XYZ file of N, CA and C in Angstrom:
144
model
N 0.796 -1.191 0.000
C 0.000 0.000 0.000
C 0.838 1.255 0.000
N 2.115 1.143 -0.173
C 2.945 2.342 -0.231
C 3.990 2.193 -1.319
N 4.451 3.334 -1.779
C 5.491 3.380 -2.799
C 6.646 4.164 -2.210
N 7.823 3.537 -2.113
C 9.030 4.209 -1.630
C 9.834 4.665 -2.836
N 10.028 5.966 -2.965
C 10.811 6.509 -4.068
C 12.271 6.639 -3.648
N 13.169 6.568 -4.601
C 14.598 6.610 -4.280
C 15.086 8.008 -3.893
N 14.248 9.035 -4.024
C 14.648 10.384 -3.630
C 14.184 10.743 -2.214
N 13.663 9.745 -1.457
C 13.284 9.960 -0.067
C 11.800 10.144 0.180
N 10.999 10.279 -0.850
C 9.554 10.445 -0.687
C 8.879 9.094 -0.534
N 7.829 9.058 0.289
C 6.999 7.866 0.467
C 5.568 8.264 0.119
N 4.915 7.475 -0.713
C 3.529 7.724 -1.100
C 2.687 6.599 -0.524
N 1.802 6.933 0.412
C 0.896 5.955 1.025
C -0.461 6.051 0.344
N -0.952 4.917 -0.138
C -2.259 4.860 -0.782
C -3.243 4.229 0.186
N -4.322 4.922 0.503
C -5.291 4.450 1.481
C -6.007 3.176 1.063
N -6.173 2.939 -0.211
C -6.913 1.785 -0.698
C -5.987 0.772 -1.372
N -4.769 1.065 -1.555
C -3.904 0.202 -2.352
C -4.037 0.596 -3.812
N -3.816 -0.327 -4.701
C -3.888 -0.008 -6.129
C -5.252 -0.297 -6.740
N -6.194 -0.781 -5.934
C -7.541 -1.085 -6.420
C -8.423 0.153 -6.281
N -8.233 1.151 -7.157
C -8.965 2.407 -7.020
C -10.120 2.538 -8.007
N -10.204 1.674 -9.009
C -11.256 1.802 -10.017
C -12.469 0.955 -9.672
N -13.666 1.494 -9.963
C -14.894 0.733 -9.793
C -15.003 -0.293 -10.910
N -15.763 -1.351 -10.661
C -15.963 -2.378 -11.686
C -16.765 -1.790 -12.836
N -16.530 -2.312 -14.038
C -17.228 -1.821 -15.218
C -17.638 -2.999 -16.081
N -18.561 -2.746 -16.967
C -19.058 -3.774 -17.868
C -17.986 -4.160 -18.881
N -17.991 -5.403 -19.298
C -17.017 -5.882 -20.268
C -17.152 -5.168 -21.611
N -18.342 -4.695 -21.926
C -18.593 -4.043 -23.209
C -18.643 -2.524 -23.099
N -18.282 -2.008 -21.959
C -18.328 -0.572 -21.710
C -17.155 0.136 -22.381
N -17.339 1.430 -22.675
C -16.260 2.248 -23.217
C -15.113 2.361 -22.210
N -15.431 2.255 -20.922
C -14.411 2.331 -19.872
C -13.423 1.174 -19.944
N -13.800 0.115 -20.607
C -12.926 -1.042 -20.740
C -11.673 -0.700 -21.540
N -11.793 0.176 -22.517
C -10.654 0.499 -23.372
C -10.054 1.871 -23.086
N -10.776 2.749 -22.401
C -10.291 4.106 -22.146
C -10.276 4.379 -20.649
N -9.086 4.417 -20.073
C -8.950 4.564 -18.622
C -9.508 5.896 -18.117
N -9.428 6.952 -18.911
C -9.924 8.249 -18.448
C -11.445 8.269 -18.269
N -12.153 7.270 -18.795
C -13.606 7.185 -18.628
C -14.020 6.319 -17.443
N -13.079 5.726 -16.742
C -13.411 4.866 -15.601
C -13.685 5.702 -14.362
N -14.645 5.246 -13.570
C -14.951 5.900 -12.300
C -14.011 5.362 -11.228
N -13.617 6.228 -10.303
C -12.722 5.838 -9.208
C -13.505 5.663 -7.919
N -13.005 4.754 -7.086
C -13.516 4.616 -5.724
C -12.878 5.718 -4.882
N -13.496 6.007 -3.756
C -12.928 7.003 -2.864
C -11.663 6.436 -2.219
N -10.587 7.236 -2.177
C -9.340 6.806 -1.551
C -8.546 8.030 -1.134
N -7.506 7.806 -0.375
C -6.659 8.914 0.067
C -5.214 8.639 -0.322
N -4.472 9.722 -0.507
C -3.048 9.637 -0.827
C -2.313 10.532 0.165
N -1.261 9.999 0.785
C -0.458 10.769 1.729
C 0.979 10.781 1.235
N 1.546 11.989 1.099
C 2.940 12.148 0.690
C 3.763 12.482 1.925
N 4.855 11.748 2.141
C 5.731 12.007 3.286
C 7.172 12.035 2.787
N 7.976 12.873 3.397
C 9.393 12.942 3.065
C 10.193 12.465 4.261
N 11.130 11.543 4.015
C 11.959 10.999 5.109
C 12.905 12.044 5.641
């Protein structure tokens, strides 16, 4: 649930990488990521 960058920053994701809502197999969202709806989540940036 976190990403450690080599420049000292840590990115904590409240939900992990599962941020997109489910969509229909035949939906336009299947091929275009910008059309997908996101679940609610939080992101925290910290510097070591």
